[in-house]
Structure formats: C-alpha cells, structure tokens
C-alpha cells in the first residue's frame, strides 16, 4: 500500500489546483480520475469550455454563407480539437510534477483513511493524511415513460458528441443549461422546442427581465412551453415524439433529438462513502462545514459534489478555502463568499450579481430600480447585438449597489466590474462617474447608474 500526503478523487478545477499547491509545499499527491477523457475536469471536457466554443461558433454562423450543416460539423470539430488540447495540457500540468501522480481508475473508500483504486490493469490501495472528494455532478434523468427505450435522447454531454445538426430539437427543462443549448442550436439553424416544467419562465428572475429574455428567444424560432410536463417519449419516423401536458391539455411535439436538461446531482455513486463516516444530505450532496471539511475530519469535499453553486469558479474558490485552511491562517471560509455572479450564455448573454427586485422585497430592503434598453449602447450597435435590457438596484439613501442584471452583449465581462464595485463597497456613483474606454459595453454603466434620482 502506498502512502501519500494527499489523495484527490476527481480531476476538476478545485482538485487540480489543490494538487499543485500541495506539490509546491513539498507534499506528495495522488490525483485519481476515473476516465482518461476527463483529465482537467467537467469544465474543460464537457461543460464550460466546449459549450462556449459551440456558442461562439453558432453566433458566428449568422455572418457566414456556408450551410448550417457544414457550420455545425466544423464547430463540433473545432470544439473537439480545443478540448483535446486542454485535456492533454492539464494531464501533463499535473503528472509532469515530481510530487504528483495521476492514476486513471475508479476510487472507492474502504475506510476514512484508505481508498481502493481499480484501474484497467489491476487494483491497488492507497492511504493518505488528507482526502479530497472532487467528483463533480452528473445529469439527472427524469422518470418519463418510454425514455429508456427511446432513440436520439441526449444529455448536455452526449448532445455535443452528435455530428449531425438536429433539424428539430426538443429540450426537456427550462433552466439555464436548457436555455444555453436552445439559443445555441437555434443559432445553428435548428427548430427548438423547450418543455419547461416551471410555472413561470425563469422563476428566479424579475418578471420584466424574464419577459425580455423570453421575447428574444422566441424571435430565434424557439418555442417555449411553460408549466409543461413531459409525460411520455416514443420513437417515430426516424425521430422521437414527446407527449406533454400543459394547461390541462395534452400536446405532442416531434423532433430529431431530445436534450434532457433537467438538472444535475452530486456524483457520489460508487465512492463507497457508506464505508466512511462521511454524511450526505437528502439531495445526495456531501455534507461539509464552512471549511469544506466533511463529517470525517481528514476528508474534504470540493466543487459540485458538496452541493454548492455548480460553477467552475466556485470550485476554484473552494480551493482557496482549503489552501487558506491548510497552508494559511484559516481566516477564509464559505461565510466570506458573497455576491457570486453568474452568466447564462444565451444570445445575448444574461448575467447577474447581488439582489434582484424579488430578493430585495423579500428582505424588506429600501431600493430604487434603474433600467435601460441595450439598443441605446453604441457598442451594442457596432457588434450588431442590440437586443436586451440592463437593470440595477441601489439604495438611494446609502448609495449602496444592491444588485445588477445585464441582458446584453458582453455582459459576462461587464458583470464582473459591478461585482468588484459591490465587494469593495463602492457607491453607485463610482460606476456612474468612472472613466471607461469608448466604445465599450462597460461604459453603459455610466448611463445606467446616471438614472438614479
């Protein structure tokens, strides 16, 4: 049995960064990854990077004369080349370090301080002073009649592997993943239908923003059925038919492919946690404290598997918490993590940080709303993306920025400027009066916050 200072199960963002930190501090590390196709983690291989590559290619297609089928095939090829490059780079980034050993195999806990690894060739056992569960999340498969026997059914991973563009794509699920794929495939030229089980479209967003997003998506030939439940799926005429219920009536839609975008769950299956004192909650997430330590004091859980927000940058921030705990003063914990921004890469991008009106009302806060259409921004006209809407909340008495939602071109960049201002506790007047370069989307913050009374 080999002994390491640390064993990290899963090659995701937090885990791989933590492995290098241990090595930098002279510690030996084993990084165990089940699949050679997942070196670098979910983001690089099946999520953030490949999907945004496809989003970029889909948006470019609007300006190309090539056929939609040719554009899609080329985009898939470019995506594959990119992920292959990054996967190889990430493997060597760790395995080439003297203190780090990458083991390709399936890890199962035998006890709190021992793991069994089944590789393609043999089986081995390792022990360590510290263990880190970094196994990410996996798609939730809904219990729909006929789904198991239906063809042309995909999740967010497998749809990206399809070489042919579906003429008609049915998406079950109206969350952020479903909307990203809907916008992307509509831009590639697919006819898209979303079956959204929520009673309202984008229920977490304010109604004015949700309505604007819905209007823009529908203009892309996307049909959105809200408060709809998929009842059954069956094969028909080289494709599939989904029967769904909405407003007390039954409807059918035929497609060439189905995307299941019904959420993701923590990936703990097969880890052998029942052999440890590690607890999981009713959603399957590993229970952790503010330091990300599990109920076993030598085991931590980082990334999606601990039930936190499912973002790569949260996994990276989990690394910071563990690093500060093991190699710093222990002052940084989950309690310090606030105002986490997010971006949904539809076209244009929807980004948010802080509170929206719904949240502010629930908290009983005093606020003023300011808003403006994206069409009034010179940069939006230059990049020919004038759809959208910008909105912010401020406390007019304290001048505090409470939150901001940007549905406009390049909002994934601009929202970070707002987040920095909020974290620095700068008044809204700072963004109102800051000198931004021109013509940029960032300068829209001058105009947006100038609307505060």
CSV table of C-alpha atoms in Angstrom, one decimal:
chain,number,residue,atom,x,y,z
A,1,UNK,CA,0.0,0.0,0.0
A,2,UNK,CA,1.4,3.4,-1.0
A,3,UNK,CA,1.1,6.4,1.3
A,4,UNK,CA,0.6,10.0,0.1
A,5,UNK,CA,0.2,13.3,1.9
A,6,UNK,CA,-3.0,13.9,0.0
A,7,UNK,CA,-5.3,11.9,-2.3
A,8,UNK,CA,-7.7,13.9,-4.5
A,9,UNK,CA,-10.5,12.0,-6.2
A,10,UNK,CA,-11.5,13.8,-9.4
A,11,UNK,CA,-9.5,16.0,-11.8
A,12,UNK,CA,-11.7,19.1,-11.6
A,13,UNK,CA,-10.7,22.7,-11.2
A,14,UNK,CA,-10.5,22.8,-7.4
A,15,UNK,CA,-8.8,19.4,-7.2
A,16,UNK,CA,-6.1,20.0,-9.8
A,17,UNK,CA,-5.3,23.5,-8.4
A,18,UNK,CA,-5.1,22.0,-4.9
A,19,UNK,CA,-2.7,19.2,-6.2
A,20,UNK,CA,-0.3,21.8,-7.4
A,21,UNK,CA,-0.5,23.7,-4.1
A,22,UNK,CA,0.4,20.5,-2.2
A,23,UNK,CA,3.3,19.8,-4.5
A,24,UNK,CA,4.6,23.4,-4.2
A,25,UNK,CA,4.7,22.8,-0.5
A,26,UNK,CA,6.7,19.7,-0.9
A,27,UNK,CA,3.8,17.2,-0.3
A,28,UNK,CA,3.1,14.1,-2.3
A,29,UNK,CA,-0.3,13.9,-4.1
A,30,UNK,CA,-2.3,11.2,-5.9
A,31,UNK,CA,-4.9,12.5,-8.3
A,32,UNK,CA,-7.4,9.8,-9.2
A,33,UNK,CA,-9.5,10.2,-12.3
A,34,UNK,CA,-12.0,7.6,-13.5
A,35,UNK,CA,-11.7,8.4,-17.2
A,36,UNK,CA,-8.8,9.5,-19.3
A,37,UNK,CA,-11.3,11.6,-21.3
A,38,UNK,CA,-11.9,13.7,-18.1
A,39,UNK,CA,-8.4,15.0,-17.4
A,40,UNK,CA,-8.9,18.6,-16.4
A,41,UNK,CA,-12.5,18.0,-15.1
A,42,UNK,CA,-16.0,18.7,-16.2
A,43,UNK,CA,-15.5,22.3,-17.3
A,44,UNK,CA,-12.8,21.6,-19.8
A,45,UNK,CA,-14.2,18.4,-21.3
A,46,UNK,CA,-18.0,18.5,-21.3
A,47,UNK,CA,-19.2,21.8,-19.9
A,48,UNK,CA,-18.0,25.4,-19.8
A,49,UNK,CA,-15.2,25.3,-22.5
A,50,UNK,CA,-16.8,23.1,-25.2
A,51,UNK,CA,-20.3,24.6,-24.8
A,52,UNK,CA,-18.9,28.2,-25.1
A,53,UNK,CA,-16.9,27.1,-28.1
A,54,UNK,CA,-20.1,26.0,-29.7
A,55,UNK,CA,-21.9,29.1,-28.6
A,56,UNK,CA,-19.2,31.2,-30.3
A,57,UNK,CA,-19.4,29.2,-33.5
A,58,UNK,CA,-23.2,29.4,-33.5
A,59,UNK,CA,-23.1,33.2,-33.2
A,60,UNK,CA,-20.6,33.5,-36.0
A,61,UNK,CA,-22.8,31.4,-38.3
A,62,UNK,CA,-25.1,34.5,-38.6
A,63,UNK,CA,-22.4,36.1,-40.7
A,64,UNK,CA,-21.4,33.1,-42.8
A,65,UNK,CA,-22.6,31.8,-46.2
A,66,UNK,CA,-21.9,28.2,-45.5
A,67,UNK,CA,-24.8,25.8,-44.9
A,68,UNK,CA,-26.0,25.3,-41.4
A,69,UNK,CA,-25.0,21.6,-41.5
A,70,UNK,CA,-21.5,22.4,-42.6
A,71,UNK,CA,-21.1,25.1,-40.0
A,72,UNK,CA,-22.3,22.8,-37.3
A,73,UNK,CA,-19.9,19.9,-38.3
A,74,UNK,CA,-17.0,22.4,-38.4
A,75,UNK,CA,-18.0,23.7,-34.9
A,76,UNK,CA,-18.0,20.2,-33.4
A,77,UNK,CA,-14.6,19.5,-34.9
A,78,UNK,CA,-13.2,22.8,-33.5
A,79,UNK,CA,-14.7,22.1,-30.1
A,80,UNK,CA,-13.1,18.6,-30.1
A,81,UNK,CA,-9.7,20.0,-31.1
A,82,UNK,CA,-9.9,22.5,-28.3
A,83,UNK,CA,-10.9,20.0,-25.6
A,84,UNK,CA,-8.3,17.5,-26.7
A,85,UNK,CA,-5.6,20.2,-26.4
A,86,UNK,CA,-6.7,21.3,-23.0
A,87,UNK,CA,-7.2,17.8,-21.7
A,88,UNK,CA,-3.6,16.9,-22.7
A,89,UNK,CA,-2.2,20.1,-21.3
A,90,UNK,CA,-4.0,19.6,-17.9
A,91,UNK,CA,-2.7,16.0,-17.6
A,92,UNK,CA,0.9,17.0,-18.1
A,93,UNK,CA,0.5,20.1,-15.9
A,94,UNK,CA,0.0,17.7,-13.0
A,95,UNK,CA,1.6,14.4,-14.0
A,96,UNK,CA,4.9,16.0,-15.0
A,97,UNK,CA,5.4,17.3,-11.5
A,98,UNK,CA,7.6,15.2,-9.4
A,99,UNK,CA,5.4,15.2,-6.3
A,100,UNK,CA,2.1,14.4,-8.2
A,101,UNK,CA,0.9,11.0,-9.5
A,102,UNK,CA,-2.1,10.9,-11.8
A,103,UNK,CA,-3.9,7.5,-11.5
A,104,UNK,CA,-6.6,6.6,-14.1
A,105,UNK,CA,-9.1,4.4,-12.3
A,106,UNK,CA,-12.2,4.2,-10.1
A,107,UNK,CA,-11.7,5.1,-6.5
A,108,UNK,CA,-13.7,3.5,-3.6
A,109,UNK,CA,-13.3,4.3,0.0
A,110,UNK,CA,-12.5,1.3,2.2
A,111,UNK,CA,-12.4,3.4,5.3
A,112,UNK,CA,-11.8,7.0,6.4
A,113,UNK,CA,-8.1,6.7,5.6
A,114,UNK,CA,-7.9,4.1,2.8
A,115,UNK,CA,-9.0,4.0,-0.8
A,116,UNK,CA,-9.1,1.2,-3.3
A,117,UNK,CA,-8.4,2.0,-6.9
A,118,UNK,CA,-9.5,-0.2,-9.8
A,119,UNK,CA,-7.5,0.6,-13.0
A,120,UNK,CA,-7.7,-1.0,-16.4
A,121,UNK,CA,-4.7,-3.3,-15.5
A,122,UNK,CA,-5.0,-4.0,-11.8
A,123,UNK,CA,-6.2,-2.9,-8.4
A,124,UNK,CA,-4.3,-1.1,-5.7
A,125,UNK,CA,-4.8,0.6,-2.3
A,126,UNK,CA,-3.6,3.9,-1.1
A,127,UNK,CA,-3.7,5.8,2.1
A,128,UNK,CA,-3.1,9.5,3.0
A,129,UNK,CA,-3.3,12.1,5.7
A,130,UNK,CA,-5.8,14.1,3.7
A,131,UNK,CA,-8.5,13.1,1.2
A,132,UNK,CA,-10.5,15.4,-1.1
A,133,UNK,CA,-13.7,14.3,-2.9
A,134,UNK,CA,-13.8,16.3,-6.1
A,135,UNK,CA,-16.1,14.1,-8.3
A,136,UNK,CA,-18.4,16.8,-9.6
A,137,UNK,CA,-22.0,16.2,-10.6
A,138,UNK,CA,-23.9,14.1,-13.1
A,139,UNK,CA,-27.1,14.7,-15.1
A,140,UNK,CA,-30.5,13.9,-13.5
A,141,UNK,CA,-32.6,11.5,-15.6
A,142,UNK,CA,-36.3,12.2,-15.1
A,143,UNK,CA,-38.8,9.3,-14.8
A,144,UNK,CA,-40.6,9.7,-18.1
A,145,UNK,CA,-42.5,6.9,-19.7
A,146,UNK,CA,-40.7,5.3,-22.7
A,147,UNK,CA,-37.5,7.4,-22.1
A,148,UNK,CA,-35.2,4.4,-21.6
A,149,UNK,CA,-36.3,2.8,-24.9
A,150,UNK,CA,-36.3,5.9,-27.0
A,151,UNK,CA,-33.6,6.7,-29.5
A,152,UNK,CA,-32.0,10.1,-30.1
A,153,UNK,CA,-32.1,11.0,-26.4
A,154,UNK,CA,-29.1,13.0,-25.2
A,155,UNK,CA,-27.8,14.9,-22.1
A,156,UNK,CA,-25.7,18.0,-22.2
A,157,UNK,CA,-22.6,15.9,-22.6
A,158,UNK,CA,-23.7,13.5,-25.3
A,159,UNK,CA,-25.5,16.0,-27.5
A,160,UNK,CA,-22.2,17.8,-28.0
A,161,UNK,CA,-20.8,14.5,-29.5
A,162,UNK,CA,-23.5,14.3,-32.1
A,163,UNK,CA,-22.0,15.1,-35.5
A,164,UNK,CA,-25.2,15.9,-37.3
A,165,UNK,CA,-27.3,19.1,-36.6
A,166,UNK,CA,-30.8,18.1,-35.5
A,167,UNK,CA,-33.4,19.8,-37.7
A,168,UNK,CA,-35.8,19.8,-34.7
A,169,UNK,CA,-34.5,19.7,-31.2
A,170,UNK,CA,-36.8,19.1,-28.1
A,171,UNK,CA,-35.3,20.3,-24.8
A,172,UNK,CA,-36.9,19.0,-21.6
A,173,UNK,CA,-36.1,21.5,-18.9
A,174,UNK,CA,-36.2,25.3,-19.0
A,175,UNK,CA,-33.2,26.0,-16.7
A,176,UNK,CA,-30.0,27.8,-17.6
A,177,UNK,CA,-28.4,24.8,-19.3
A,178,UNK,CA,-31.5,24.2,-21.4
A,179,UNK,CA,-31.7,27.8,-22.4
A,180,UNK,CA,-28.0,27.9,-23.4
A,181,UNK,CA,-28.4,24.9,-25.7
A,182,UNK,CA,-31.7,26.3,-27.0
A,183,UNK,CA,-30.1,29.6,-28.0
A,184,UNK,CA,-27.0,27.8,-29.4
A,185,UNK,CA,-28.9,25.3,-31.6
A,186,UNK,CA,-31.3,27.9,-32.8
A,187,UNK,CA,-28.4,30.0,-34.0
A,188,UNK,CA,-27.0,26.9,-35.8
A,189,UNK,CA,-30.4,26.6,-37.5
A,190,UNK,CA,-32.4,24.0,-35.5
A,191,UNK,CA,-36.0,24.5,-34.8
A,192,UNK,CA,-36.2,24.3,-31.0
A,193,UNK,CA,-39.0,23.5,-28.5
A,194,UNK,CA,-38.5,23.9,-24.8
A,195,UNK,CA,-40.7,21.9,-22.4
A,196,UNK,CA,-40.3,23.9,-19.2
A,197,UNK,CA,-41.8,22.4,-16.0
A,198,UNK,CA,-41.7,25.7,-14.1
A,199,UNK,CA,-44.9,27.6,-13.5
A,200,UNK,CA,-43.1,30.7,-14.7
A,201,UNK,CA,-40.3,31.2,-17.2
A,202,UNK,CA,-37.1,31.9,-15.4
A,203,UNK,CA,-38.8,31.9,-12.0
A,204,UNK,CA,-35.8,33.3,-10.1
A,205,UNK,CA,-35.5,36.4,-12.3
A,206,UNK,CA,-37.7,39.5,-12.1
A,207,UNK,CA,-40.7,39.3,-14.5
A,208,UNK,CA,-39.6,42.2,-16.7
A,209,UNK,CA,-36.2,40.6,-17.3
A,210,UNK,CA,-37.7,37.1,-17.8
A,211,UNK,CA,-40.2,38.5,-20.3
A,212,UNK,CA,-37.4,40.2,-22.2
A,213,UNK,CA,-35.3,37.0,-22.4
A,214,UNK,CA,-38.4,35.0,-23.5
A,215,UNK,CA,-39.2,37.6,-26.2
A,216,UNK,CA,-35.6,37.4,-27.6
A,217,UNK,CA,-35.5,33.6,-27.6
A,218,UNK,CA,-38.9,33.3,-29.3
A,219,UNK,CA,-37.6,35.6,-32.0
A,220,UNK,CA,-34.9,32.9,-32.7
A,221,UNK,CA,-37.6,30.4,-33.7
A,222,UNK,CA,-37.6,28.8,-30.2
A,223,UNK,CA,-41.0,27.6,-28.9
A,224,UNK,CA,-41.2,27.8,-25.1
A,225,UNK,CA,-43.9,25.8,-23.3
A,226,UNK,CA,-44.1,26.9,-19.7
A,227,UNK,CA,-45.8,24.9,-16.9
A,228,UNK,CA,-45.5,21.9,-19.1
A,229,UNK,CA,-44.7,18.3,-18.0
A,230,UNK,CA,-43.3,15.6,-20.3
A,231,UNK,CA,-45.5,12.6,-19.9
A,232,UNK,CA,-44.0,10.1,-22.5
A,233,UNK,CA,-41.5,9.6,-25.2
A,234,UNK,CA,-41.6,7.2,-28.2
A,235,UNK,CA,-39.8,6.6,-31.4
A,236,UNK,CA,-41.5,7.7,-34.6
A,237,UNK,CA,-40.4,8.2,-38.2
A,238,UNK,CA,-36.7,8.3,-37.6
A,239,UNK,CA,-37.1,10.6,-34.6
A,240,UNK,CA,-39.0,10.9,-31.4
A,241,UNK,CA,-42.3,12.2,-30.2
A,242,UNK,CA,-42.7,13.8,-26.8
A,243,UNK,CA,-46.2,13.9,-25.3
A,244,UNK,CA,-46.5,16.6,-22.7
A,245,UNK,CA,-49.2,18.2,-20.5
A,246,UNK,CA,-49.7,21.9,-20.3
A,247,UNK,CA,-52.7,23.9,-19.0
A,248,UNK,CA,-54.8,20.7,-18.5
A,249,UNK,CA,-54.4,19.7,-22.2
A,250,UNK,CA,-52.1,17.1,-23.9
A,251,UNK,CA,-49.8,18.1,-26.7
A,252,UNK,CA,-47.2,16.3,-28.9
A,253,UNK,CA,-44.1,17.5,-30.5
A,254,UNK,CA,-41.9,15.6,-33.0
A,255,UNK,CA,-38.1,16.0,-33.1
A,256,UNK,CA,-34.9,14.5,-34.4
A,257,UNK,CA,-33.3,14.8,-30.9
A,258,UNK,CA,-34.2,15.2,-27.3
A,259,UNK,CA,-31.9,17.1,-24.8
A,260,UNK,CA,-32.5,16.2,-21.1
A,261,UNK,CA,-31.7,19.4,-19.3
A,262,UNK,CA,-33.4,18.6,-16.0
A,263,UNK,CA,-30.6,19.5,-13.7
A,264,UNK,CA,-27.5,17.8,-12.2
A,265,UNK,CA,-26.9,16.0,-8.9
A,266,UNK,CA,-23.7,15.4,-6.9
A,267,UNK,CA,-21.7,12.5,-8.2
A,268,UNK,CA,-21.2,10.2,-5.2
A,269,UNK,CA,-22.2,6.8,-6.7
A,270,UNK,CA,-19.6,4.1,-6.3
A,271,UNK,CA,-17.4,6.2,-3.9
A,272,UNK,CA,-18.0,3.8,-1.0
A,273,UNK,CA,-19.0,6.6,1.4
A,274,UNK,CA,-21.0,4.0,3.3
A,275,UNK,CA,-17.6,2.7,4.4
A,276,UNK,CA,-16.7,6.0,6.0
A,277,UNK,CA,-18.2,8.5,8.5
A,278,UNK,CA,-18.9,11.0,5.6
A,279,UNK,CA,-22.5,12.0,5.5
A,280,UNK,CA,-24.6,13.1,2.6
A,281,UNK,CA,-27.8,15.1,2.7
A,282,UNK,CA,-31.2,14.3,1.2
A,283,UNK,CA,-30.1,15.7,-2.2
A,284,UNK,CA,-27.1,13.4,-2.3
A,285,UNK,CA,-24.5,16.2,-1.6
A,286,UNK,CA,-21.6,15.6,0.7
A,287,UNK,CA,-22.2,17.5,3.9
A,288,UNK,CA,-19.4,20.0,4.7
A,289,UNK,CA,-18.8,22.8,7.2
A,290,UNK,CA,-17.7,26.3,6.4
A,291,UNK,CA,-14.1,25.0,5.9
A,292,UNK,CA,-15.4,22.3,3.4
A,293,UNK,CA,-14.5,19.5,5.8
A,294,UNK,CA,-16.8,16.6,5.8
A,295,UNK,CA,-18.1,14.7,8.9
A,296,UNK,CA,-14.8,12.8,8.7
A,297,UNK,CA,-12.1,15.2,9.9
A,298,UNK,CA,-9.5,14.0,7.4
A,299,UNK,CA,-11.8,14.2,4.3
A,300,UNK,CA,-12.9,17.4,2.5
A,301,UNK,CA,-15.4,17.8,-0.4
A,302,UNK,CA,-14.9,20.5,-3.0
A,303,UNK,CA,-16.8,21.5,-6.2
A,304,UNK,CA,-20.2,20.4,-7.3
A,305,UNK,CA,-20.2,17.3,-5.1
A,306,UNK,CA,-20.6,19.4,-1.9
A,307,UNK,CA,-23.9,20.9,-3.1
A,308,UNK,CA,-22.7,24.5,-3.6
A,309,UNK,CA,-23.4,26.5,-6.7
A,310,UNK,CA,-22.4,24.4,-9.7
A,311,UNK,CA,-19.8,26.8,-11.2
A,312,UNK,CA,-16.1,26.2,-12.0
A,313,UNK,CA,-15.2,29.4,-10.3
A,314,UNK,CA,-16.8,28.2,-7.1
A,315,UNK,CA,-14.7,25.0,-7.3
A,316,UNK,CA,-11.7,27.3,-7.6
A,317,UNK,CA,-12.9,29.3,-4.6
A,318,UNK,CA,-13.3,26.0,-2.7
A,319,UNK,CA,-9.6,25.5,-3.4
A,320,UNK,CA,-8.8,28.9,-1.8
A,321,UNK,CA,-10.7,27.9,1.3
A,322,UNK,CA,-8.8,24.7,1.7
A,323,UNK,CA,-5.5,26.3,0.8
A,324,UNK,CA,-6.1,29.0,3.5
A,325,UNK,CA,-7.0,26.4,6.0
A,326,UNK,CA,-4.0,24.0,5.4
A,327,UNK,CA,-1.3,26.5,4.3
A,328,UNK,CA,-2.6,29.8,5.6
A,329,UNK,CA,-4.3,31.4,8.7
A,330,UNK,CA,-7.7,29.7,8.2
A,331,UNK,CA,-9.5,33.1,8.0
A,332,UNK,CA,-11.2,32.4,4.7
A,333,UNK,CA,-14.3,30.3,4.7
A,334,UNK,CA,-17.6,29.9,2.9
A,335,UNK,CA,-19.0,32.7,5.1
A,336,UNK,CA,-16.9,35.2,3.2
A,337,UNK,CA,-18.2,34.1,-0.2
A,338,UNK,CA,-20.8,36.6,-1.2
A,339,UNK,CA,-22.3,38.2,-4.3
A,340,UNK,CA,-21.4,35.3,-6.6
A,341,UNK,CA,-22.0,36.4,-10.2
A,342,UNK,CA,-23.3,34.2,-12.9
A,343,UNK,CA,-23.7,34.3,-16.7
A,344,UNK,CA,-26.0,32.4,-18.9
A,345,UNK,CA,-24.5,32.2,-22.4
A,346,UNK,CA,-27.6,32.7,-24.4
A,347,UNK,CA,-27.6,35.3,-27.2
A,348,UNK,CA,-27.1,37.9,-25.9
A,349,UNK,CA,-25.7,36.8,-22.5
A,350,UNK,CA,-27.7,37.1,-19.3
A,351,UNK,CA,-25.6,38.0,-16.3
A,352,UNK,CA,-26.4,38.8,-12.7
A,353,UNK,CA,-24.8,39.7,-9.4
A,354,UNK,CA,-26.3,40.5,-6.0
A,355,UNK,CA,-30.0,41.0,-5.5
A,356,UNK,CA,-32.9,41.5,-7.9
A,357,UNK,CA,-36.2,43.1,-7.0
A,358,UNK,CA,-37.8,39.8,-5.9
A,359,UNK,CA,-35.0,39.2,-3.4
A,360,UNK,CA,-34.9,42.8,-2.2
A,361,UNK,CA,-38.6,42.8,-1.5
A,362,UNK,CA,-38.3,39.5,0.4
A,363,UNK,CA,-35.6,41.1,2.6
A,364,UNK,CA,-37.6,44.3,3.1
A,365,UNK,CA,-34.9,46.5,1.8
A,366,UNK,CA,-35.2,50.0,0.5
A,367,UNK,CA,-34.3,50.2,-3.1
A,368,UNK,CA,-34.7,52.1,-6.4
A,369,UNK,CA,-34.7,50.4,-9.8
A,370,UNK,CA,-32.9,51.9,-12.8
A,371,UNK,CA,-33.0,50.3,-16.2
A,372,UNK,CA,-32.3,50.9,-19.9
A,373,UNK,CA,-32.6,49.0,-23.2
A,374,UNK,CA,-29.4,47.6,-24.7
A,375,UNK,CA,-30.2,49.2,-28.0
A,376,UNK,CA,-29.1,52.6,-26.7
A,377,UNK,CA,-25.5,51.5,-26.2
A,378,UNK,CA,-23.2,52.4,-29.2
A,379,UNK,CA,-21.1,49.3,-28.7
A,380,UNK,CA,-24.2,47.1,-29.0
A,381,UNK,CA,-24.9,48.6,-32.4
A,382,UNK,CA,-21.4,48.2,-33.5
A,383,UNK,CA,-21.4,44.4,-32.7
A,384,UNK,CA,-24.9,44.2,-34.1
A,385,UNK,CA,-26.4,42.8,-30.9
A,386,UNK,CA,-29.0,45.4,-29.8
A,387,UNK,CA,-31.4,43.0,-28.1
A,388,UNK,CA,-31.6,43.1,-24.3
A,389,UNK,CA,-32.1,45.1,-21.2
A,390,UNK,CA,-30.0,46.4,-18.3
A,391,UNK,CA,-31.2,46.8,-14.8
A,392,UNK,CA,-29.8,47.7,-11.4
A,393,UNK,CA,-30.9,48.1,-7.8
A,394,UNK,CA,-29.5,50.7,-5.5
A,395,UNK,CA,-30.3,52.0,-2.0
A,396,UNK,CA,-30.8,55.7,-2.7
A,397,UNK,CA,-30.2,56.6,0.9
A,398,UNK,CA,-26.9,54.8,1.4
A,399,UNK,CA,-25.9,54.8,-2.3
A,400,UNK,CA,-25.1,51.1,-2.0
A,401,UNK,CA,-25.4,48.9,-5.1
A,402,UNK,CA,-27.7,46.1,-4.2
A,403,UNK,CA,-27.6,44.1,-7.4
A,404,UNK,CA,-27.5,44.2,-11.2
A,405,UNK,CA,-28.8,42.1,-14.1
A,406,UNK,CA,-27.4,42.6,-17.6
A,407,UNK,CA,-29.0,41.0,-20.6
A,408,UNK,CA,-26.8,42.4,-23.4
A,409,UNK,CA,-23.8,41.8,-25.5
A,410,UNK,CA,-20.6,41.1,-23.5
A,411,UNK,CA,-22.4,41.1,-20.2
A,412,UNK,CA,-20.3,38.2,-18.9
A,413,UNK,CA,-17.4,40.7,-18.8
A,414,UNK,CA,-19.2,43.8,-17.6
A,415,UNK,CA,-20.9,42.0,-14.6
A,416,UNK,CA,-17.5,41.4,-13.1
A,417,UNK,CA,-16.9,45.2,-12.9
A,418,UNK,CA,-20.2,45.5,-11.0
A,419,UNK,CA,-19.2,42.7,-8.7
A,420,UNK,CA,-15.9,44.3,-7.8
A,421,UNK,CA,-17.7,47.6,-7.0
A,422,UNK,CA,-20.1,45.8,-4.7
A,423,UNK,CA,-17.4,43.8,-2.9
A,424,UNK,CA,-15.3,47.0,-2.5
A,425,UNK,CA,-18.5,48.6,-1.0
A,426,UNK,CA,-18.2,51.5,-3.5
A,427,UNK,CA,-21.3,53.7,-4.0
A,428,UNK,CA,-23.2,53.6,-7.3
A,429,UNK,CA,-21.7,57.0,-8.1
A,430,UNK,CA,-18.4,55.3,-8.6
A,431,UNK,CA,-19.7,53.4,-11.6
A,432,UNK,CA,-21.7,56.4,-12.7
A,433,UNK,CA,-18.6,58.6,-12.8
A,434,UNK,CA,-15.8,56.2,-13.7
A,435,UNK,CA,-14.0,56.8,-17.0
A,436,UNK,CA,-14.5,53.8,-19.2
A,437,UNK,CA,-13.0,53.4,-22.7
A,438,UNK,CA,-15.2,54.1,-25.7
A,439,UNK,CA,-17.0,52.4,-27.4
A,440,UNK,CA,-17.4,49.6,-24.9
A,441,UNK,CA,-20.3,47.8,-23.2
A,442,UNK,CA,-18.7,48.8,-19.8
A,443,UNK,CA,-19.5,52.5,-20.4
A,444,UNK,CA,-23.1,51.6,-20.3
A,445,UNK,CA,-22.7,51.5,-16.5
A,446,UNK,CA,-22.2,55.3,-16.7
A,447,UNK,CA,-25.6,55.7,-18.3
A,448,UNK,CA,-27.4,53.0,-16.2
A,449,UNK,CA,-26.4,54.5,-12.8
A,450,UNK,CA,-26.9,58.0,-14.0
A,451,UNK,CA,-30.6,57.2,-13.9
A,452,UNK,CA,-30.6,57.0,-10.1
A,453,UNK,CA,-32.6,60.0,-8.7
